[in-house]
């Protein structure tokens, strides 16, 4: 059994407690990752449940499945240097969020919930709605009214009640929290099982590289769940002694939403709320990362960095990825833009093994 720990007061909660935050109002986090090695991989499973030993306890019969498999690690030189693209767009709802949603919704369903609500910029909402539909749970999703119509349509298609909220992402979260009296707030940002699920991405990369860690992984960052998930997975592998060192993790943000990158540049321990414009990368339009302290400490532990890219750089990377055959949404192109920048600055070279996380499908946001 796993325990969740309050980041403010240190209170501990068993993984079966139906709470989304501490009674003090603090954010609940996962305990430090335990060692994980090859013997713990369940090779009978095709996808993220291979790593169930590193997840909250969910009996095999209670796992909600809609066709999760390992996502491909596809080699390409379309961004200049050879890189492995982790194609998270090929998960069932078209984004990496399915790793977190599969684990979170399975856990909540196994605990007997029949109704959940969530707030999302789009992809997490669609993903939670899909797993709720497959489980038979009722689901309400609060989303920004101005988000990509494709994502909103996808949420509705799964049968969730969609509540469009005018205003920014923070207004949407506030509306969802206010409604959390009537149904359980299954927040992908607040609830620790989501991050545990995202960590399966790291275990997969390790297996796909012949049980080796890459030298670097470049990813988009909003709240930092990909960053924290990868840090968890590779830390667990290092604790088991099966990899020598952690990959350097590079968290790339839009210059319009640079809270993490600016905190990193300033050497600060925690990000402050920051908005400097608008961005086509709606999936990472995050004023302040809720797990920002943990994200910054993960970056330090890996020797990586956080930095920003401009809208023009995002569009340029999007076009180069498409030119290589990879049709991604703008939030995913942010990782490509970051990779290009690292190459230009000479931080990366062809001798290293580099992974770029492509988080979501271009079919999500065709209008952009
Ligand atoms: Zn607390």
Coordinates of C-alpha atoms and ligand atoms in Angstrom, one line a residue:
X1 CA 0.0 0.0 0.0
X2 CA 1.1 3.5 -0.8
X3 CA 0.7 6.5 1.5
X4 CA 0.1 10.1 0.3
X5 CA 1.9 12.9 2.2
X6 CA 0.8 16.5 2.7
X7 CA 3.3 18.9 1.2
X8 CA 2.3 21.5 3.8
X9 CA 1.9 19.8 7.2
X10 CA 3.3 16.3 6.5
X11 CA 0.1 14.5 7.4
X12 CA -0.2 11.0 5.9
X13 CA -3.2 9.4 4.2
X14 CA -3.6 5.8 3.1
X15 CA -4.1 5.3 -0.6
X16 CA -7.7 4.3 0.0
X17 CA -8.7 7.6 1.7
X18 CA -11.2 9.4 -0.4
X19 CA -9.7 12.9 -0.1
X20 CA -8.4 15.2 -2.8
X21 CA -6.3 17.4 -0.5
X22 CA -5.2 17.5 3.2
X23 CA -7.6 18.8 5.8
X24 CA -5.1 21.7 6.2
X25 CA -5.7 22.5 2.5
X26 CA -2.3 21.3 1.4
X27 CA -1.4 19.3 -1.7
X28 CA -1.0 15.6 -1.3
X29 CA 2.1 14.0 -2.9
X30 CA 3.5 10.5 -3.4
X31 CA 6.1 9.0 -1.1
X32 CA 9.7 8.9 -2.6
X33 CA 9.8 6.2 -5.3
X34 CA 10.8 2.7 -4.2
X35 CA 13.4 0.7 -6.1
X36 CA 12.0 -0.9 -9.3
X37 CA 13.8 -3.5 -11.4
X38 CA 13.1 -5.8 -14.3
X39 CA 11.8 -8.6 -12.1
X40 CA 8.9 -6.4 -11.2
X41 CA 7.7 -5.8 -14.8
X42 CA 4.5 -7.8 -15.5
X43 CA 5.4 -8.9 -19.0
X44 CA 1.9 -10.4 -19.5
X45 CA 0.6 -6.8 -19.7
X46 CA 0.8 -4.9 -23.0
X47 CA 0.9 -1.4 -21.6
X48 CA 1.1 0.7 -18.5
X49 CA -0.1 -2.1 -16.2
X50 CA 3.2 -3.8 -16.7
X51 CA 4.4 -1.5 -14.0
X52 CA 1.6 -2.1 -11.5
X53 CA 4.1 -2.8 -8.8
X54 CA 5.0 0.9 -8.8
X55 CA 1.4 2.1 -8.8
X56 CA -1.3 2.4 -6.1
X57 CA -2.9 -1.0 -5.5
X58 CA -5.6 -1.8 -8.0
X59 CA -6.6 -5.5 -8.4
X60 CA -6.2 -6.7 -12.0
X61 CA -9.9 -7.3 -12.3
X62 CA -10.6 -3.6 -11.4
X63 CA -8.3 -2.1 -14.0
X64 CA -10.3 -0.1 -16.6
X65 CA -8.9 -0.8 -20.0
X66 CA -9.7 0.8 -23.4
X67 CA -6.7 -0.5 -25.3
X68 CA -3.6 0.9 -23.7
X69 CA -0.4 -0.4 -25.2
X70 CA 3.2 0.7 -25.0
X71 CA 3.5 3.8 -27.2
X72 CA 6.2 3.7 -29.9
X73 CA 9.6 5.1 -29.5
X74 CA 10.2 6.3 -33.1
X75 CA 13.6 7.4 -34.3
X76 CA 13.8 10.5 -36.5
X77 CA 16.3 13.2 -37.5
X78 CA 13.6 15.7 -38.5
X79 CA 14.6 18.1 -35.8
X80 CA 18.3 18.0 -36.9
X81 CA 19.9 15.6 -34.4
X82 CA 18.8 12.0 -34.2
X83 CA 16.1 11.6 -31.5
X84 CA 13.6 9.1 -30.3
X85 CA 10.1 10.5 -30.3
X86 CA 7.8 9.0 -27.6
X87 CA 4.5 9.0 -29.4
X88 CA 2.0 9.5 -26.5
X89 CA -0.5 10.7 -29.1
X90 CA -1.2 7.0 -29.8
X91 CA -2.8 6.3 -26.4
X92 CA -6.6 5.7 -26.5
X93 CA -7.7 9.3 -26.2
X94 CA -4.8 10.8 -28.1
X95 CA -2.7 12.1 -25.3
X96 CA -0.3 11.0 -22.5
X97 CA -3.0 11.8 -19.9
X98 CA -4.4 8.3 -20.4
X99 CA -1.6 7.0 -18.2
X100 CA -2.7 9.1 -15.3
X101 CA -6.4 8.7 -16.0
X102 CA -6.3 4.9 -16.3
X103 CA -4.7 4.7 -12.8
X104 CA -6.7 7.4 -11.2
X105 CA -10.2 6.4 -12.5
X106 CA -9.5 2.7 -11.9
X107 CA -8.6 3.5 -8.3
X108 CA -11.6 5.7 -7.6
X109 CA -13.9 3.2 -9.3
X110 CA -12.4 0.3 -7.2
X111 CA -13.1 2.4 -4.1
X112 CA -16.8 2.5 -5.0
X113 CA -17.3 6.0 -6.4
X114 CA -20.1 6.3 -8.9
X115 CA -19.7 10.0 -9.8
X116 CA -16.6 12.2 -10.4
X117 CA -15.9 15.7 -11.6
X118 CA -12.7 17.2 -13.0
X119 CA -11.4 20.4 -14.5
X120 CA -9.1 20.5 -17.5
X121 CA -7.8 22.5 -20.4
X122 CA -9.0 19.7 -22.6
X123 CA -6.9 16.6 -22.9
X124 CA -7.1 15.5 -19.3
X125 CA -10.9 16.2 -19.4
X126 CA -11.3 14.0 -22.5
X127 CA -9.1 11.3 -20.9
X128 CA -10.9 11.2 -17.6
X129 CA -14.3 11.3 -19.4
X130 CA -13.2 8.3 -21.5
X131 CA -12.2 6.2 -18.5
X132 CA -15.3 7.2 -16.5
X133 CA -17.4 6.1 -19.5
X134 CA -15.7 2.8 -19.7
X135 CA -16.2 2.3 -15.9
X136 CA -19.8 3.3 -15.9
X137 CA -19.2 6.3 -13.6
X138 CA -21.0 9.6 -14.1
X139 CA -18.6 12.4 -15.0
X140 CA -18.7 16.2 -15.1
X141 CA -15.9 18.1 -16.7
X142 CA -15.3 21.9 -16.3
X143 CA -13.3 23.3 -19.2
X144 CA -12.3 26.7 -20.5
X145 CA -15.1 27.8 -23.0
X146 CA -12.4 29.0 -25.4
X147 CA -10.6 25.7 -25.7
X148 CA -10.2 23.8 -28.9
X149 CA -13.7 22.7 -30.1
X150 CA -12.2 19.3 -31.0
X151 CA -11.3 18.6 -27.3
X152 CA -14.7 19.8 -26.0
X153 CA -16.5 17.6 -28.6
X154 CA -14.4 14.6 -27.5
X155 CA -15.4 15.2 -23.8
X156 CA -19.1 15.4 -24.8
X157 CA -18.8 12.3 -27.0
X158 CA -17.8 10.2 -24.0
X159 CA -21.1 11.1 -22.4
X160 CA -19.6 13.5 -19.8
X161 CA -21.5 16.6 -18.7
X162 CA -19.4 19.4 -20.0
X163 CA -19.5 22.8 -18.2
X164 CA -17.7 25.4 -20.2
X165 CA -16.4 28.3 -18.0
X166 CA -15.5 31.7 -19.4
X167 CA -12.2 33.0 -18.3
X168 CA -8.8 31.4 -17.7
X169 CA -7.7 28.1 -16.4
X170 CA -7.7 29.3 -12.8
X171 CA -11.4 30.4 -13.1
X172 CA -12.2 26.8 -14.3
X173 CA -10.4 25.2 -11.4
X174 CA -12.2 27.5 -8.9
X175 CA -15.6 26.6 -10.4
X176 CA -14.7 22.9 -10.2
X177 CA -13.6 23.1 -6.6
X178 CA -16.8 24.9 -5.7
X179 CA -18.8 22.1 -7.2
X180 CA -16.7 19.4 -5.4
X181 CA -19.3 19.3 -2.6
X182 CA -21.7 17.3 -4.8
X183 CA -19.3 14.8 -6.5
X184 CA -15.7 13.7 -5.9
X185 CA -13.1 16.1 -7.3
X186 CA -11.1 13.7 -9.4
X187 CA -8.5 16.3 -10.3
X188 CA -5.6 15.1 -12.4
X189 CA -3.5 17.9 -10.8
X190 CA -4.3 17.3 -7.2
X191 CA -4.6 13.6 -6.9
X192 CA -1.3 11.6 -6.5
X193 CA -2.4 8.5 -8.5
X194 CA -2.3 10.5 -11.7
X195 CA 1.4 11.3 -11.3
X196 CA 2.1 7.6 -10.4
X197 CA 0.4 6.7 -13.7
X198 CA 2.4 9.1 -15.8
X199 CA 5.6 7.6 -14.4
X200 CA 4.9 4.5 -16.5
X201 CA 6.1 6.5 -19.5
X202 CA 9.6 6.4 -18.0
X203 CA 9.6 2.7 -17.4
X204 CA 8.5 2.1 -21.0
X205 CA 11.3 4.3 -22.4
X206 CA 13.8 2.3 -20.2
X207 CA 12.4 -1.0 -21.5
X208 CA 12.3 0.2 -25.1
X209 CA 15.9 1.4 -25.0
X210 CA 17.0 -2.2 -24.1
X211 CA 16.7 -1.4 -20.3
X212 CA 18.9 1.6 -20.5
X213 CA 18.3 5.2 -19.6
X214 CA 18.6 7.8 -22.3
X215 CA 21.0 10.7 -21.8
X216 CA 18.3 13.4 -22.1
X217 CA 14.5 13.7 -22.2
X218 CA 12.9 16.9 -23.5
X219 CA 9.2 17.5 -22.7
X220 CA 6.6 20.2 -22.6
X221 CA 5.8 21.5 -19.1
X222 CA 2.7 23.1 -17.7
X223 CA 2.0 21.7 -14.2
X224 CA 5.0 19.4 -14.6
X225 CA 3.3 16.0 -14.4
X226 CA 5.4 14.5 -17.2
X227 CA 8.6 15.8 -15.6
X228 CA 7.6 14.4 -12.2
X229 CA 6.5 11.1 -13.7
X230 CA 9.8 10.6 -15.5
X231 CA 11.8 11.6 -12.5
X232 CA 9.9 9.1 -10.4
X233 CA 10.4 6.2 -12.9
X234 CA 14.1 6.8 -13.4
X235 CA 14.8 7.4 -9.7
X236 CA 13.1 4.1 -8.9
X237 CA 15.3 2.4 -11.6
X238 CA 18.4 4.0 -10.2
X239 CA 17.5 2.9 -6.6
X240 CA 17.3 -0.6 -7.9
X241 CA 20.8 -0.2 -9.5
X242 CA 19.6 -1.1 -13.0
X243 CA 20.6 2.3 -14.4
X244 CA 23.8 4.3 -13.6
X245 CA 22.4 7.8 -13.7
X246 CA 19.2 9.7 -14.3
X247 CA 18.6 11.2 -17.7
X248 CA 18.9 15.0 -17.8
X249 CA 15.3 16.2 -17.9
X250 CA 14.5 19.4 -20.0
X251 CA 11.2 21.0 -19.2
X252 CA 10.1 23.4 -22.0
X253 CA 7.5 26.1 -21.4
X254 CA 5.7 28.6 -23.6
X255 CA 7.2 32.1 -23.1
X256 CA 3.6 33.2 -22.3
X257 CA 3.4 30.8 -19.3
X258 CA 7.0 30.7 -18.0
X259 CA 6.5 30.2 -14.2
X260 CA 8.7 27.2 -13.9
X261 CA 11.4 28.4 -16.3
X262 CA 11.6 31.8 -14.6
X263 CA 11.9 30.2 -11.1
X264 CA 14.6 27.9 -12.5
X265 CA 16.6 30.8 -14.0
X266 CA 16.3 32.7 -10.7
X267 CA 17.4 29.7 -8.7
X268 CA 14.1 30.0 -6.7
X269 CA 12.7 27.1 -4.7
X270 CA 9.1 27.6 -5.9
X271 CA 7.5 29.3 -8.9
X272 CA 5.3 32.3 -8.6
X273 CA 2.1 32.9 -10.7
X274 CA 3.2 34.3 -14.0
X275 CA 1.4 35.1 -17.3
X276 CA 3.2 37.0 -20.1
X277 CA 0.9 36.6 -23.0
X278 CA -1.2 34.0 -24.9
X279 CA -0.1 30.8 -26.5
X280 CA -1.3 28.2 -29.0
X281 CA 0.0 25.6 -26.6
X282 CA -3.2 25.5 -24.6
X283 CA -2.3 22.3 -22.8
X284 CA 0.5 24.0 -20.9
X285 CA -1.1 27.4 -20.4
X286 CA -0.5 27.1 -16.7
X287 CA -0.2 30.3 -14.5
X288 CA 1.6 28.5 -11.7
X289 CA 2.5 24.8 -11.6
X290 CA 0.8 23.3 -8.5
X291 CA 3.7 20.8 -8.0
X292 CA 6.2 23.5 -8.9
X293 CA 8.5 22.9 -5.9
X294 CA 8.7 19.2 -6.6
X295 CA 9.3 19.9 -10.3
X296 CA 12.2 22.3 -9.6
X297 CA 13.8 19.8 -7.2
X298 CA 13.4 17.0 -9.8
X299 CA 15.2 19.2 -12.4
X300 CA 18.0 19.8 -10.0
X301 CA 18.3 16.1 -9.2
X302 CA 18.7 15.2 -12.9
X303 CA 21.0 18.0 -14.0
X304 CA 18.4 19.2 -16.5
X305 CA 16.9 22.7 -16.9
X306 CA 13.6 24.6 -17.6
X307 CA 13.4 27.2 -20.3
X308 CA 10.9 28.8 -22.7
X309 CA 10.3 28.9 -26.4
X310 CA 8.4 31.6 -28.4
X311 CA 5.2 31.1 -30.4
X312 CA 7.2 31.4 -33.6
X313 CA 9.5 28.6 -32.3
X314 CA 6.6 26.4 -31.4
X315 CA 5.1 26.9 -34.9
X316 CA 8.5 26.2 -36.5
X317 CA 8.9 23.0 -34.6
X318 CA 5.3 22.0 -35.3
X319 CA 6.0 22.3 -39.1
X320 CA 9.3 20.4 -38.9
X321 CA 7.6 17.6 -36.9
X322 CA 4.8 17.4 -39.5
X323 CA 7.5 17.4 -42.2
X324 CA 8.9 14.3 -40.6
X325 CA 5.5 12.6 -40.5
X326 CA 4.6 13.5 -36.9
X327 CA 1.3 15.4 -36.6
X328 CA 1.1 16.7 -33.1
X329 CA -0.8 19.4 -31.2
X330 CA 1.0 22.7 -30.5
X331 CA 1.6 21.7 -26.8
X332 CA 3.6 18.7 -28.0
X333 CA 5.5 20.8 -30.6
X334 CA 6.8 22.8 -27.6
X335 CA 9.0 19.8 -26.8
X336 CA 10.3 19.8 -30.4
X337 CA 11.0 23.6 -30.2
X338 CA 12.9 23.0 -26.9
X339 CA 14.9 20.2 -28.5
X340 CA 15.9 22.4 -31.4
X341 CA 17.0 25.1 -29.0
X342 CA 19.1 22.7 -27.0
X343 CA 20.8 21.6 -30.3
X344 CA 21.4 25.2 -31.4
X345 CA 23.0 26.0 -28.1
X346 CA 25.3 23.0 -28.3
X347 CA 23.8 21.4 -25.2
X348 CA 23.0 18.2 -27.1
X349 CA 25.1 16.4 -29.6
X350 CA 24.8 13.4 -31.9
X351 CA 26.7 11.2 -29.5
X352 CA 23.9 11.2 -26.9
X353 CA 20.7 9.2 -26.7
X354 CA 17.9 11.8 -26.8
X355 CA 14.2 11.3 -26.2
X356 CA 11.5 13.9 -27.0
X357 CA 8.0 13.4 -25.6
X358 CA 5.3 14.1 -28.1
X359 CA 2.4 14.4 -25.7
X360 CA -0.7 14.8 -27.9
X361 CA -2.2 14.3 -31.3
X362 CA -2.6 17.1 -33.9
X363 CA -6.1 15.9 -34.5
X364 CA -6.9 17.4 -31.1
X365 CA -6.4 21.0 -32.3
X366 CA -6.7 21.1 -36.1
X367 CA -7.9 24.8 -36.1
X368 CA -4.6 25.9 -34.6
Ligands
LIG1 ZN1 -1.7 19.1 5.5

